[in-house]
Amino acid sequence: MKKPLRPTEATAAAAAVVTVVLWASAFVSIRSAGAAYSPGALALGRLTSGALALGVLCLVRREGLPPRSAWRGIAISGALWFGFYMVVLNWGEQQVDAGTAALVVNIGPILIALLGSRLLGDAMPPRLLAGMAVSFAGAVTVGLSMSGEGGSSVLGVALCLLAAVAYAGGVVAQKPALGRAGALQVTTFGCLIGAVLCLPFAGQLVQDAADAPVSATLNMVYLGVFPTALAFTTWAYALARTTASRMGATTYAVPALVVLMSWLALGEVPGLFTLAGGVLCLAGVAVSRSRPRGKAEVEQAASTATDPEPEQVP
C-alpha cells in the first residue's frame, strides 16, 4: 500500500497545481490584453503589478534582502525569465498562430531537463524521460490541431524558440538561489529585476493604457497579481523541494488546461485531436511524477531520516 505524502510534500504538490492552473489562465488573459497592449508594454505592466503585490507581501512579512550568495541566480532568472521571456513571448505570439507558439515554447521542459542534468546534476530516471516524451507528443498534437488559426513567420518561430531557451535558463538559474533564499524573496526580487529591465517600454505602456479598454487593463493587472506574483511564488516553493527537471515536466499540464479554459471561457470548442493531445499531456505528467513503489518508499524513509525540514513559506 502506498504511503501518504508527508505534509511538506503535499504542500509542494499543491503549490505546483496552483502554478500550473494560474499559468494556464494567463494564456486566456494574454489574448485579451495583447489586443490593446504592445508586447513590451504588456510585459512591463504585468511585472509592475506583480512587483507591487509581492512588495506589499514582503513588507507585511518583514522579509529582508536575500543573502549575497543568492543574488547571482536571482539576477539571471529575473533577466531571462521575468524580463526577456515575457517580452519575447508576447512578441512571438503576435507573429505566429497559437498552435505554433505552443508547440515551440513546449521544448522548454526538455531544455530544462538537459540543462538540469548538465549543470545541477539532476537525475534523469526512465519514468521522467518517458513521461516527458508522452507529454511532448501531446503538446505537438495540440499545437498541430490548433495551427492554421493565424499567420506564421520565421521571425515568430525564432522568437518563441528564444522564449523557450530563456524560460529554461531562468529555471535552472533559479534553482540554486532557492537553496540560499526563500521562495518569496527569490520571486520578489526576480520580478523587480524584470520590471526594471522593461522600463524602456514605459512610454509605450502609458500610451497604450490611455487607449486600452478597461477589460484589457484589468487582464494585465490580473496577469501581474495572480499568474506572476502568486504563481511564480508557488512555483519557487515547489521547485525548492524537487528537481528542475521534474518541475519542468509538470508544466506540460498547461496546454491541456488552456484547451479546457478556452472551451469554458471563450467558447472555443476543441476538436478530437486537440482533446487527445490534452489527454496525452496530462498522462505524461502523471508518468513523469510517478516513482516505482519500492524506490519511493526507500527514498522517503531516507529523506525522513537525514533531511532537515525545509523552510516553510505560507
Tab-separated table of C-alpha atoms in Angstrom:
chain	number	residue	atom	x	y	z
A	1	MET	CA	0.000	0.000	0.000
A	2	LYS	CA	1.328	3.426	-0.990
A	3	LYS	CA	2.216	5.633	1.970
A	4	PRO	CA	0.595	9.078	2.162
A	5	LEU	CA	2.679	12.122	1.317
A	6	ARG	CA	4.374	13.953	4.142
A	7	PRO	CA	2.927	17.437	4.873
A	8	THR	CA	5.822	19.190	3.122
A	9	GLU	CA	5.470	17.007	0.011
A	10	ALA	CA	1.708	17.511	-0.079
A	11	THR	CA	2.097	21.286	0.242
A	12	ALA	CA	4.690	21.357	-2.545
A	13	ALA	CA	2.401	19.318	-4.793
A	14	ALA	CA	-0.480	21.703	-4.078
A	15	ALA	CA	1.793	24.653	-4.886
A	16	ALA	CA	2.681	23.079	-8.233
A	17	VAL	CA	-1.016	22.625	-9.038
A	18	VAL	CA	-1.738	26.292	-8.235
A	19	THR	CA	1.118	27.350	-10.517
A	20	VAL	CA	0.000	25.227	-13.455
A	21	VAL	CA	-3.640	26.355	-13.223
A	22	LEU	CA	-2.741	30.057	-12.996
A	23	TRP	CA	-0.175	29.848	-15.813
A	24	ALA	CA	-2.802	28.189	-17.991
A	25	SER	CA	-5.253	31.012	-17.216
A	26	ALA	CA	-2.579	33.504	-18.276
A	27	PHE	CA	-2.886	32.425	-21.906
A	28	VAL	CA	-6.555	33.412	-21.904
A	29	SER	CA	-5.797	36.801	-20.327
A	30	ILE	CA	-2.868	37.487	-22.652
A	31	ARG	CA	-5.134	37.012	-25.659
A	32	SER	CA	-7.419	39.731	-24.300
A	33	ALA	CA	-4.806	42.204	-23.059
A	34	GLY	CA	-2.499	41.622	-26.039
A	35	ALA	CA	-5.035	43.124	-28.406
A	36	ALA	CA	-4.665	46.521	-26.720
A	37	TYR	CA	-1.094	46.460	-25.373
A	38	SER	CA	2.173	46.056	-27.270
A	39	PRO	CA	4.486	43.182	-26.174
A	40	GLY	CA	6.885	45.336	-24.148
A	41	ALA	CA	4.149	47.439	-22.567
A	42	LEU	CA	2.185	44.348	-21.556
A	43	ALA	CA	5.295	42.784	-20.003
A	44	LEU	CA	6.117	45.965	-18.056
A	45	GLY	CA	2.549	46.397	-16.824
A	46	ARG	CA	2.352	42.772	-15.767
A	47	LEU	CA	5.710	42.839	-13.977
A	48	THR	CA	4.969	46.170	-12.279
A	49	SER	CA	1.660	44.858	-10.935
A	50	GLY	CA	3.377	41.692	-9.760
A	51	ALA	CA	6.274	43.532	-8.126
A	52	LEU	CA	3.881	45.831	-6.234
A	53	ALA	CA	1.836	42.895	-4.938
A	54	LEU	CA	4.965	40.998	-3.918
A	55	GLY	CA	6.489	44.125	-2.337
A	56	VAL	CA	3.436	44.628	-0.129
A	57	LEU	CA	3.581	40.983	0.944
A	58	CYS	CA	7.287	41.288	1.754
A	59	LEU	CA	6.628	44.372	3.881
A	60	VAL	CA	3.829	42.622	5.752
A	61	ARG	CA	6.026	39.586	6.377
A	62	ARG	CA	9.086	41.794	7.081
A	63	GLU	CA	11.211	39.916	4.592
A	64	GLY	CA	14.745	41.220	4.324
A	65	LEU	CA	17.117	41.226	1.396
A	66	PRO	CA	18.225	37.826	0.073
A	67	PRO	CA	21.730	36.735	1.106
A	68	ARG	CA	24.540	37.752	-1.218
A	69	SER	CA	25.086	34.159	-2.352
A	70	ALA	CA	21.561	34.040	-3.840
A	71	TRP	CA	21.791	37.203	-5.932
A	72	ARG	CA	23.504	35.647	-8.936
A	73	GLY	CA	20.688	33.169	-9.503
A	74	ILE	CA	18.038	35.796	-8.786
A	75	ALA	CA	19.583	38.261	-11.234
A	76	ILE	CA	19.923	35.704	-14.033
A	77	SER	CA	16.398	34.329	-13.578
A	78	GLY	CA	14.989	37.853	-13.283
A	79	ALA	CA	16.657	38.965	-16.510
A	80	LEU	CA	15.961	35.807	-18.518
A	81	TRP	CA	12.601	34.583	-17.239
A	82	PHE	CA	10.797	37.616	-15.838
A	83	GLY	CA	12.130	40.171	-18.319
A	84	PHE	CA	13.343	38.747	-21.629
A	85	TYR	CA	10.959	35.756	-21.724
A	86	MET	CA	7.789	37.779	-21.224
A	87	VAL	CA	8.630	40.398	-23.861
A	88	VAL	CA	9.790	37.874	-26.460
A	89	LEU	CA	6.846	35.527	-25.896
A	90	ASN	CA	4.323	38.379	-26.212
A	91	TRP	CA	6.029	39.470	-29.420
A	92	GLY	CA	6.261	35.950	-30.804
A	93	GLU	CA	2.572	35.236	-30.233
A	94	GLN	CA	1.749	38.231	-32.430
A	95	GLN	CA	3.751	36.695	-35.288
A	96	VAL	CA	2.564	33.067	-35.224
A	97	ASP	CA	-0.673	31.223	-34.553
A	98	ALA	CA	-1.412	29.848	-31.106
A	99	GLY	CA	-0.655	26.268	-32.099
A	100	THR	CA	2.801	27.051	-33.446
A	101	ALA	CA	3.632	29.130	-30.369
A	102	ALA	CA	2.536	26.345	-28.012
A	103	LEU	CA	4.493	23.771	-29.988
A	104	VAL	CA	7.783	25.724	-29.986
A	105	VAL	CA	7.602	27.002	-26.395
A	106	ASN	CA	6.954	23.483	-25.120
A	107	ILE	CA	10.523	22.446	-25.875
A	108	GLY	CA	11.289	24.422	-22.694
A	109	PRO	CA	10.809	21.483	-20.278
A	110	ILE	CA	13.125	19.345	-22.422
A	111	LEU	CA	15.787	22.051	-22.292
A	112	ILE	CA	15.285	22.308	-18.514
A	113	ALA	CA	15.897	18.575	-18.158
A	114	LEU	CA	19.043	18.716	-20.284
A	115	LEU	CA	20.434	21.799	-18.534
A	116	GLY	CA	19.416	20.481	-15.112
A	117	SER	CA	21.238	17.217	-15.757
A	118	ARG	CA	24.338	19.005	-17.017
A	119	LEU	CA	24.565	21.958	-14.608
A	120	LEU	CA	22.662	20.835	-11.499
A	121	GLY	CA	23.299	17.095	-11.550
A	122	ASP	CA	19.586	16.287	-11.783
A	123	ALA	CA	18.824	12.605	-12.219
A	124	MET	CA	17.134	11.505	-15.453
A	125	PRO	CA	15.154	8.411	-14.433
A	126	PRO	CA	13.428	6.422	-17.200
A	127	ARG	CA	9.952	7.387	-15.976
A	128	LEU	CA	10.763	11.083	-16.219
A	129	LEU	CA	12.089	10.685	-19.758
A	130	ALA	CA	9.116	8.536	-20.786
A	131	GLY	CA	6.626	10.979	-19.268
A	132	MET	CA	8.249	13.947	-20.993
A	133	ALA	CA	8.152	12.092	-24.323
A	134	VAL	CA	4.435	11.366	-23.916
A	135	SER	CA	3.674	14.940	-22.848
A	136	PHE	CA	5.687	16.426	-25.705
A	137	ALA	CA	3.778	14.228	-28.140
A	138	GLY	CA	0.598	15.626	-26.618
A	139	ALA	CA	1.874	19.197	-26.960
A	140	VAL	CA	2.732	18.528	-30.625
A	141	THR	CA	-0.773	17.147	-31.179
A	142	VAL	CA	-2.385	20.187	-29.541
A	143	GLY	CA	-0.133	22.543	-31.494
A	144	LEU	CA	-0.781	20.931	-34.878
A	145	SER	CA	-4.524	20.768	-34.251
A	146	MET	CA	-4.603	24.498	-33.448
A	147	SER	CA	-2.277	25.588	-36.272
A	148	GLY	CA	-3.707	27.494	-39.162
A	149	GLU	CA	-5.745	29.869	-36.976
A	150	GLY	CA	-3.319	32.695	-37.679
A	151	GLY	CA	-0.219	33.586	-39.622
A	152	SER	CA	3.192	32.102	-39.082
A	153	SER	CA	6.594	33.601	-39.765
A	154	VAL	CA	10.233	32.688	-39.387
A	155	LEU	CA	10.607	35.633	-37.000
A	156	GLY	CA	7.719	34.407	-34.851
A	157	VAL	CA	9.118	30.876	-34.600
A	158	ALA	CA	12.554	32.281	-33.729
A	159	LEU	CA	11.047	34.483	-31.014
A	160	CYS	CA	9.139	31.556	-29.474
A	161	LEU	CA	12.332	29.494	-29.569
A	162	LEU	CA	14.201	32.284	-27.770
A	163	ALA	CA	11.388	32.372	-25.196
A	164	ALA	CA	11.773	28.627	-24.568
A	165	VAL	CA	15.552	28.976	-24.120
A	166	ALA	CA	15.101	31.937	-21.740
A	167	TYR	CA	12.487	30.009	-19.749
A	168	ALA	CA	14.796	27.011	-19.362
A	169	GLY	CA	17.799	29.138	-18.437
A	170	GLY	CA	15.772	31.093	-15.888
A	171	VAL	CA	14.501	27.958	-14.144
A	172	VAL	CA	17.954	26.354	-13.946
A	173	ALA	CA	19.460	29.609	-12.597
A	174	GLN	CA	16.685	29.974	-10.032
A	175	LYS	CA	17.109	26.517	-8.512
A	176	PRO	CA	20.444	27.179	-6.676
A	177	ALA	CA	19.155	30.548	-5.419
A	178	LEU	CA	16.258	28.770	-3.720
A	179	GLY	CA	18.780	26.849	-1.625
A	180	ARG	CA	20.002	30.127	-0.136
A	181	ALA	CA	16.886	32.354	-0.025
A	182	GLY	CA	13.161	31.891	0.492
A	183	ALA	CA	10.694	31.436	-2.368
A	184	LEU	CA	9.084	34.823	-1.707
A	185	GLN	CA	12.437	36.618	-1.732
A	186	VAL	CA	13.595	34.956	-4.952
A	187	THR	CA	10.305	35.693	-6.706
A	188	THR	CA	10.005	39.285	-5.488
A	189	PHE	CA	13.459	40.418	-6.496
A	190	GLY	CA	13.424	38.422	-9.721
A	191	CYS	CA	10.165	40.142	-10.680
A	192	LEU	CA	11.597	43.524	-9.699
A	193	ILE	CA	14.692	42.976	-11.846
A	194	GLY	CA	12.499	42.008	-14.794
A	195	ALA	CA	10.386	45.142	-14.334
A	196	VAL	CA	13.457	47.394	-14.200
A	197	LEU	CA	14.813	45.865	-17.408
A	198	CYS	CA	11.458	46.553	-19.104
A	199	LEU	CA	11.422	50.256	-18.129
A	200	PRO	CA	12.334	51.340	-21.709
A	201	PHE	CA	8.741	50.371	-22.584
A	202	ALA	CA	7.277	52.804	-20.008
A	203	GLY	CA	6.313	55.414	-22.622
A	204	GLN	CA	4.517	52.786	-24.717
A	205	LEU	CA	2.725	51.497	-21.608
A	206	VAL	CA	1.384	54.975	-20.789
A	207	GLN	CA	0.238	55.458	-24.379
A	208	ASP	CA	-1.408	52.033	-24.620
A	209	ALA	CA	-3.111	52.420	-21.222
A	210	ALA	CA	-4.702	55.693	-22.349
A	211	ASP	CA	-6.360	53.957	-25.326
A	212	ALA	CA	-6.957	50.470	-23.916
A	213	PRO	CA	-10.391	49.314	-22.751
A	214	VAL	CA	-10.827	48.721	-19.037
A	215	SER	CA	-11.129	44.952	-19.583
A	216	ALA	CA	-7.672	44.788	-21.183
A	217	THR	CA	-6.091	46.765	-18.341
A	218	LEU	CA	-7.791	44.560	-15.745
A	219	ASN	CA	-6.459	41.485	-17.534
A	220	MET	CA	-2.953	42.980	-17.413
A	221	VAL	CA	-3.265	43.580	-13.670
A	222	TYR	CA	-4.631	40.054	-13.209
A	223	LEU	CA	-1.582	38.707	-15.057
A	224	GLY	CA	0.678	40.567	-12.640
A	225	VAL	CA	-1.048	39.632	-9.385
A	226	PHE	CA	-2.002	36.010	-9.989
A	227	PRO	CA	-0.039	34.241	-12.799
A	228	THR	CA	3.073	36.267	-11.869
A	229	ALA	CA	3.141	37.206	-8.163
A	230	LEU	CA	1.238	34.211	-6.805
A	231	ALA	CA	2.074	31.522	-9.371
A	232	PHE	CA	5.799	32.281	-9.573
A	233	THR	CA	5.983	32.160	-5.757
A	234	THR	CA	4.198	28.809	-5.555
A	235	TRP	CA	6.455	27.608	-8.381
A	236	ALA	CA	9.565	28.629	-6.439
A	237	TYR	CA	8.228	26.953	-3.302
A	238	ALA	CA	7.701	23.669	-5.177
A	239	LEU	CA	10.971	23.943	-7.136
A	240	ALA	CA	12.913	24.265	-3.863
A	241	ARG	CA	11.568	20.833	-2.882
A	242	THR	CA	12.146	18.861	-6.097
A	243	THR	CA	14.373	18.841	-9.179
A	244	ALA	CA	14.203	21.367	-12.007
A	245	SER	CA	13.623	18.531	-14.478
A	246	ARG	CA	10.604	17.171	-12.624
A	247	MET	CA	9.077	20.630	-12.178
A	248	GLY	CA	9.624	21.394	-15.841
A	249	ALA	CA	7.770	18.220	-16.799
A	250	THR	CA	4.858	19.301	-14.597
A	251	THR	CA	4.234	22.337	-16.817
A	252	TYR	CA	3.194	20.025	-19.641
A	253	ALA	CA	-0.221	20.063	-17.957
A	254	VAL	CA	-0.592	23.700	-19.066
A	255	PRO	CA	-1.624	23.016	-22.712
A	256	ALA	CA	-4.377	20.656	-21.572
A	257	LEU	CA	-5.710	23.237	-19.114
A	258	VAL	CA	-5.514	26.006	-21.729
A	259	VAL	CA	-7.717	23.910	-24.034
A	260	LEU	CA	-10.242	23.415	-21.218
A	261	MET	CA	-10.239	27.085	-20.152
A	262	SER	CA	-10.581	28.325	-23.727
A	263	TRP	CA	-13.546	25.994	-24.103
A	264	LEU	CA	-15.223	27.258	-20.916
A	265	ALA	CA	-14.273	30.967	-21.027
A	266	LEU	CA	-14.087	31.700	-24.759
A	267	GLY	CA	-16.484	29.141	-26.175
A	268	GLU	CA	-13.739	27.639	-28.349
A	269	VAL	CA	-14.850	24.019	-28.752
A	270	PRO	CA	-11.752	21.810	-29.129
A	271	GLY	CA	-11.550	19.151	-31.815
A	272	LEU	CA	-10.888	15.490	-31.191
A	273	PHE	CA	-7.158	15.804	-31.934
A	274	THR	CA	-6.885	18.740	-29.529
A	275	LEU	CA	-8.629	16.774	-26.780
A	276	ALA	CA	-6.441	13.737	-27.467
A	277	GLY	CA	-3.328	15.903	-27.219
A	278	GLY	CA	-4.512	17.332	-23.909
A	279	VAL	CA	-5.062	13.849	-22.511
A	280	LEU	CA	-1.546	12.842	-23.612
A	281	CYS	CA	-0.091	15.912	-21.881
A	282	LEU	CA	-1.762	15.003	-18.588
A	283	ALA	CA	-0.850	11.318	-18.911
A	284	GLY	CA	2.793	12.216	-19.498
A	285	VAL	CA	2.854	14.456	-16.424
A	286	ALA	CA	1.402	11.624	-14.333
A	287	VAL	CA	4.101	9.245	-15.578
A	288	SER	CA	6.936	11.739	-15.071
A	289	ARG	CA	5.840	12.479	-11.499
A	290	SER	CA	5.487	8.822	-10.524
A	291	ARG	CA	8.141	6.584	-8.981
A	292	PRO	CA	8.376	2.818	-8.556
A	293	ARG	CA	6.712	1.909	-5.255
A	294	GLY	CA	9.727	0.278	-3.660
A	295	LYS	CA	12.093	3.053	-4.666
A	296	ALA	CA	9.672	5.742	-3.495
A	297	GLU	CA	9.370	4.160	-0.059
A	298	VAL	CA	13.146	3.805	0.307
A	299	GLU	CA	13.723	7.442	-0.768
A	300	GLN	CA	11.003	8.671	1.583
A	301	ALA	CA	12.475	6.785	4.524
A	302	ALA	CA	15.967	8.075	3.771
A	303	SER	CA	14.697	11.628	3.388
A	304	THR	CA	12.842	11.443	6.677
A	305	ALA	CA	15.931	10.177	8.472
A	306	THR	CA	18.525	12.560	7.015
A	307	ASP	CA	16.928	15.680	5.537
A	308	PRO	CA	16.143	18.717	7.667
A	309	GLU	CA	12.687	20.141	7.340
A	310	PRO	CA	12.835	22.864	4.638
A	311	GLU	CA	11.769	26.402	5.378
A	312	GLN	CA	8.018	26.864	5.078
A	313	VAL	CA	6.566	29.753	3.062
A	314	PRO	CA	2.841	30.205	3.678
